[in-house]
Amino acid sequence: NDQYSRNTSNGIDIQGAYAITNNIGVQGSYYSRNESTNGGGVEDDYFERSVIDYNRHFFEFGAGYFTPIDQKGKMLFQVFGGVGFGRFTFTDNGKDKMQNAYSRFHNADLTKFYLEPALTFRSKDETFAASLCTRFSFAKFRNVQTNYTAPEKQFFKLDSINRYTSVFFEPAFVNSYGFNKLPGLRIEYQLGLSLLMSRQIMDYRRFNFSVGLVFDIPKL
């Protein structure tokens, strides 16, 4: 019942791909997330108690090349590249160190370019597949709107996120399992890291784990 003690995350990730030829494919994805977390306290120089609500929406579009690298066609190499566009916003409400109510907001557009090479292994019956992926992402925040003060932006690492392009190295492992009686359905999980390679300081999520379903529409 304490409005300052909540941590929630709700959203959806949709990813799709289509092979135009035996070697050329296109891909697209949509990401939406609504999150809420509590902040403030001893380590916060400005706010005593905070509720921070995030809202993120992001689209990506890409194309690439894939080819088997063994005679049986069970080992694939692929490389994709693309661009993404989105908007990240959050509100910050609570009480400051003097116990006075406060309200802040931060809105920003995001543009991202990416390059993603990967190796994929498939079993003979294709019920098992595993991929080692590496993504290089180049993210640029634009059109920042906020009512945080200059000292607050510096303290929360918001003062320079739109000055430079942020470069991330993002290795990942993807594993999926299929069913002989349901050839168009697979269960997939992903483990990924996100490592900031550029110098500027920002807060970001370094680890991601997800589980989902994969639908192969022609096989269905």
GROMACS .gro file of C-alpha atoms in nm:
model
  220
    1ASN     CA    1   0.000   0.000   0.000
    2ASP     CA    2   0.305   0.231   0.007
    3GLN     CA    3   0.306   0.432  -0.315
    4TYR     CA    4   0.683   0.477  -0.283
    5SER     CA    5   0.760   0.105  -0.273
    6ARG     CA    6   0.681  -0.051  -0.608
    7ASN     CA    7   0.880  -0.206  -0.890
    8THR     CA    8   0.685  -0.325  -1.192
    9SER     CA    9   0.754  -0.389  -1.559
   10ASN     CA   10   0.498  -0.467  -1.828
   11GLY     CA   11   0.539  -0.476  -2.202
   12ILE     CA   12   0.573  -0.667  -2.523
   13ASP     CA   13   0.845  -0.759  -2.774
   14ILE     CA   14   0.747  -0.866  -3.127
   15GLN     CA   15   1.016  -0.978  -3.372
   16GLY     CA   16   0.967  -1.103  -3.727
   17ALA     CA   17   1.174  -1.197  -4.030
   18TYR     CA   18   1.113  -1.305  -4.390
   19ALA     CA   19   1.350  -1.465  -4.642
   20ILE     CA   20   1.312  -1.286  -4.976
   21THR     CA   21   1.556  -1.528  -5.144
   22ASN     CA   22   1.768  -1.822  -5.031
   23ASN     CA   23   2.029  -1.575  -4.902
   24ILE     CA   24   1.858  -1.239  -4.843
   25GLY     CA   25   1.622  -1.162  -4.558
   26VAL     CA   26   1.443  -0.870  -4.398
   27GLN     CA   27   1.357  -0.826  -4.031
   28GLY     CA   28   1.153  -0.597  -3.811
   29SER     CA   29   1.068  -0.560  -3.444
   30TYR     CA   30   0.855  -0.359  -3.206
   31TYR     CA   31   0.933  -0.301  -2.839
   32SER     CA   32   0.700  -0.145  -2.581
   33ARG     CA   33   0.757  -0.121  -2.208
   34ASN     CA   34   0.590   0.044  -1.912
   35GLU     CA   35   0.791   0.033  -1.591
   36SER     CA   36   0.764   0.177  -1.244
   37THR     CA   37   1.031   0.187  -0.977
   38ASN     CA   38   1.104   0.364  -0.650
   39GLY     CA   39   1.399   0.594  -0.593
   40GLY     CA   40   1.531   0.858  -0.358
   41GLY     CA   41   1.684   0.798  -0.018
   42VAL     CA   42   2.026   0.841   0.135
   43GLU     CA   43   2.221   0.807  -0.192
   44ASP     CA   44   2.003   1.068  -0.365
   45ASP     CA   45   2.127   1.425  -0.315
   46TYR     CA   46   1.793   1.585  -0.406
   47PHE     CA   47   1.491   1.362  -0.346
   48GLU     CA   48   1.387   1.170  -0.036
   49ARG     CA   49   1.119   0.946  -0.189
   50SER     CA   50   1.042   0.897  -0.558
   51VAL     CA   51   0.815   0.701  -0.789
   52ILE     CA   52   0.957   0.692  -1.142
   53ASP     CA   53   0.728   0.577  -1.425
   54TYR     CA   54   0.889   0.490  -1.759
   55ASN     CA   55   0.724   0.456  -2.099
   56ARG     CA   56   0.928   0.329  -2.396
   57HIS     CA   57   0.833   0.250  -2.756
   58PHE     CA   58   1.075   0.145  -3.028
   59PHE     CA   59   1.066   0.015  -3.390
   60GLU     CA   60   1.352  -0.150  -3.582
   61PHE     CA   61   1.388  -0.240  -3.950
   62GLY     CA   62   1.676  -0.426  -4.110
   63ALA     CA   63   1.801  -0.649  -4.391
   64GLY     CA   64   2.082  -0.895  -4.425
   65TYR     CA   65   2.255  -1.193  -4.580
   66PHE     CA   66   2.261  -1.555  -4.461
   67THR     CA   67   2.427  -1.868  -4.598
   68PRO     CA   68   2.507  -2.225  -4.485
   69ILE     CA   69   2.873  -2.286  -4.407
   70ASP     CA   70   2.864  -2.668  -4.400
   71GLN     CA   71   2.762  -2.926  -4.660
   72LYS     CA   72   2.451  -3.037  -4.473
   73GLY     CA   73   2.322  -2.684  -4.429
   74LYS     CA   74   2.287  -2.712  -4.052
   75MET     CA   75   2.537  -2.439  -3.968
   76LEU     CA   76   2.445  -2.090  -4.084
   77PHE     CA   77   2.628  -1.760  -4.091
   78GLN     CA   78   2.426  -1.442  -4.112
   79VAL     CA   79   2.483  -1.070  -4.084
   80PHE     CA   80   2.206  -0.811  -4.057
   81GLY     CA   81   2.205  -0.435  -4.028
   82GLY     CA   82   1.934  -0.181  -3.975
   83VAL     CA   83   1.795   0.129  -3.809
   84GLY     CA   84   1.553   0.192  -3.526
   85PHE     CA   85   1.337   0.482  -3.409
   86GLY     CA   86   1.163   0.532  -3.077
   87ARG     CA   87   1.066   0.757  -2.789
   88PHE     CA   88   1.164   0.716  -2.424
   89THR     CA   89   0.980   0.916  -2.156
   90PHE     CA   90   0.953   0.909  -1.778
   91THR     CA   91   0.799   1.102  -1.492
   92ASP     CA   92   0.950   1.140  -1.144
   93ASN     CA   93   0.719   1.231  -0.855
   94GLY     CA   94   0.766   1.229  -0.479
   95LYS     CA   95   0.908   1.433  -0.192
   96ASP     CA   96   1.237   1.620  -0.176
   97LYS     CA   97   1.475   1.640   0.120
   98MET     CA   98   1.257   1.912   0.278
   99GLN     CA   99   0.950   1.682   0.250
  100ASN     CA  100   0.797   1.907  -0.015
  101ALA     CA  101   0.616   1.747  -0.309
  102TYR     CA  102   0.792   1.770  -0.645
  103SER     CA  103   0.732   1.658  -1.004
  104ARG     CA  104   0.980   1.611  -1.290
  105PHE     CA  105   0.964   1.471  -1.645
  106HIS     CA  106   1.211   1.371  -1.915
  107ASN     CA  107   1.121   1.303  -2.281
  108ALA     CA  108   1.360   1.205  -2.561
  109ASP     CA  109   1.355   1.059  -2.912
  110LEU     CA  110   1.602   0.781  -2.993
  111THR     CA  111   1.763   0.681  -3.323
  112LYS     CA  112   1.975   0.366  -3.340
  113PHE     CA  113   2.182   0.194  -3.609
  114TYR     CA  114   2.294  -0.165  -3.561
  115LEU     CA  115   2.512  -0.436  -3.718
  116GLU     CA  116   2.449  -0.797  -3.611
  117PRO     CA  117   2.659  -1.097  -3.722
  118ALA     CA  118   2.557  -1.441  -3.592
  119LEU     CA  119   2.627  -1.814  -3.616
  120THR     CA  120   2.335  -2.059  -3.595
  121PHE     CA  121   2.340  -2.437  -3.551
  122ARG     CA  122   2.034  -2.652  -3.621
  123SER     CA  123   1.990  -3.021  -3.540
  124LYS     CA  124   1.912  -3.272  -3.815
  125ASP     CA  125   1.541  -3.280  -3.736
  126GLU     CA  126   1.546  -2.902  -3.665
  127THR     CA  127   1.386  -2.947  -3.322
  128PHE     CA  128   1.691  -2.780  -3.165
  129ALA     CA  129   1.862  -2.458  -3.269
  130ALA     CA  130   2.123  -2.239  -3.103
  131SER     CA  131   2.273  -1.906  -3.207
  132LEU     CA  132   2.569  -1.699  -3.097
  133CYS     CA  133   2.503  -1.336  -3.186
  134THR     CA  134   2.696  -1.014  -3.157
  135ARG     CA  135   2.533  -0.677  -3.205
  136PHE     CA  136   2.700  -0.339  -3.229
  137SER     CA  137   2.450  -0.060  -3.160
  138PHE     CA  138   2.497   0.313  -3.215
  139ALA     CA  139   2.233   0.505  -3.020
  140LYS     CA  140   2.163   0.877  -3.040
  141PHE     CA  141   1.914   1.063  -2.818
  142ARG     CA  142   1.747   1.370  -2.972
  143ASN     CA  143   1.483   1.633  -2.895
  144VAL     CA  144   1.525   1.611  -2.518
  145GLN     CA  145   1.258   1.790  -2.314
  146THR     CA  146   1.281   1.801  -1.934
  147ASN     CA  147   1.219   2.019  -1.628
  148TYR     CA  148   1.505   1.876  -1.422
  149THR     CA  149   1.741   2.150  -1.307
  150ALA     CA  150   2.099   2.160  -1.436
  151PRO     CA  151   2.248   2.019  -1.109
  152GLU     CA  152   1.980   1.745  -1.103
  153LYS     CA  153   2.056   1.646  -1.463
  154GLN     CA  154   2.425   1.620  -1.379
  155PHE     CA  155   2.358   1.410  -1.068
  156PHE     CA  156   2.123   1.168  -1.250
  157LYS     CA  157   2.356   1.142  -1.556
  158LEU     CA  158   2.105   1.310  -1.786
  159ASP     CA  159   2.310   1.614  -1.882
  160SER     CA  160   2.509   1.463  -2.169
  161ILE     CA  161   2.306   1.174  -2.312
  162ASN     CA  162   2.213   1.378  -2.622
  163ARG     CA  163   2.560   1.521  -2.689
  164TYR     CA  164   2.725   1.209  -2.826
  165THR     CA  165   2.640   0.882  -2.995
  166SER     CA  166   2.649   0.591  -2.748
  167VAL     CA  167   2.817   0.273  -2.875
  168PHE     CA  168   2.715  -0.063  -2.724
  169PHE     CA  169   2.862  -0.413  -2.766
  170GLU     CA  170   2.582  -0.667  -2.714
  171PRO     CA  171   2.672  -1.039  -2.728
  172ALA     CA  172   2.384  -1.285  -2.690
  173PHE     CA  173   2.299  -1.655  -2.685
  174VAL     CA  174   1.967  -1.769  -2.835
  175ASN     CA  175   1.833  -2.123  -2.793
  176SER     CA  176   1.507  -2.266  -2.926
  177TYR     CA  177   1.326  -2.599  -2.913
  178GLY     CA  178   1.063  -2.729  -3.152
  179PHE     CA  179   0.810  -3.013  -3.158
  180ASN     CA  180   0.780  -3.285  -3.423
  181LYS     CA  181   0.399  -3.282  -3.398
  182LEU     CA  182   0.386  -2.900  -3.409
  183PRO     CA  183   0.650  -2.805  -3.667
  184GLY     CA  184   0.548  -2.439  -3.678
  185LEU     CA  185   0.587  -2.371  -3.305
  186ARG     CA  186   0.905  -2.325  -3.104
  187ILE     CA  187   0.997  -2.216  -2.750
  188GLU     CA  188   1.288  -1.974  -2.741
  189TYR     CA  189   1.495  -1.806  -2.472
  190GLN     CA  190   1.759  -1.536  -2.504
  191LEU     CA  191   2.049  -1.437  -2.279
  192GLY     CA  192   2.221  -1.110  -2.359
  193LEU     CA  193   2.471  -0.857  -2.229
  194SER     CA  194   2.490  -0.486  -2.307
  195LEU     CA  195   2.830  -0.320  -2.263
  196LEU     CA  196   2.883   0.053  -2.314
  197MET     CA  197   3.197   0.106  -2.524
  198SER     CA  198   3.191   0.485  -2.553
  199ARG     CA  199   3.326   0.709  -2.277
  200GLN     CA  200   3.024   0.907  -2.163
  201ILE     CA  201   2.854   0.790  -1.843
  202MET     CA  202   2.490   0.683  -1.837
  203ASP     CA  203   2.269   0.440  -1.650
  204TYR     CA  204   2.164   0.141  -1.862
  205ARG     CA  205   2.056  -0.218  -1.820
  206ARG     CA  206   2.353  -0.454  -1.860
  207PHE     CA  207   2.175  -0.792  -1.869
  208ASN     CA  208   1.863  -0.918  -2.039
  209PHE     CA  209   1.684  -1.252  -2.023
  210SER     CA  210   1.365  -1.334  -2.210
  211VAL     CA  211   1.148  -1.633  -2.296
  212GLY     CA  212   0.894  -1.644  -2.576
  213LEU     CA  213   0.724  -1.836  -2.856
  214VAL     CA  214   0.833  -1.851  -3.220
  215PHE     CA  215   0.578  -1.913  -3.496
  216ASP     CA  216   0.691  -2.032  -3.840
  217ILE     CA  217   0.387  -1.924  -4.038
  218PRO     CA  218   0.446  -2.131  -4.358
  219LYS     CA  219   0.494  -2.448  -4.153
  220LEU     CA  220   0.182  -2.373  -3.951
   0.00000   0.00000   0.00000
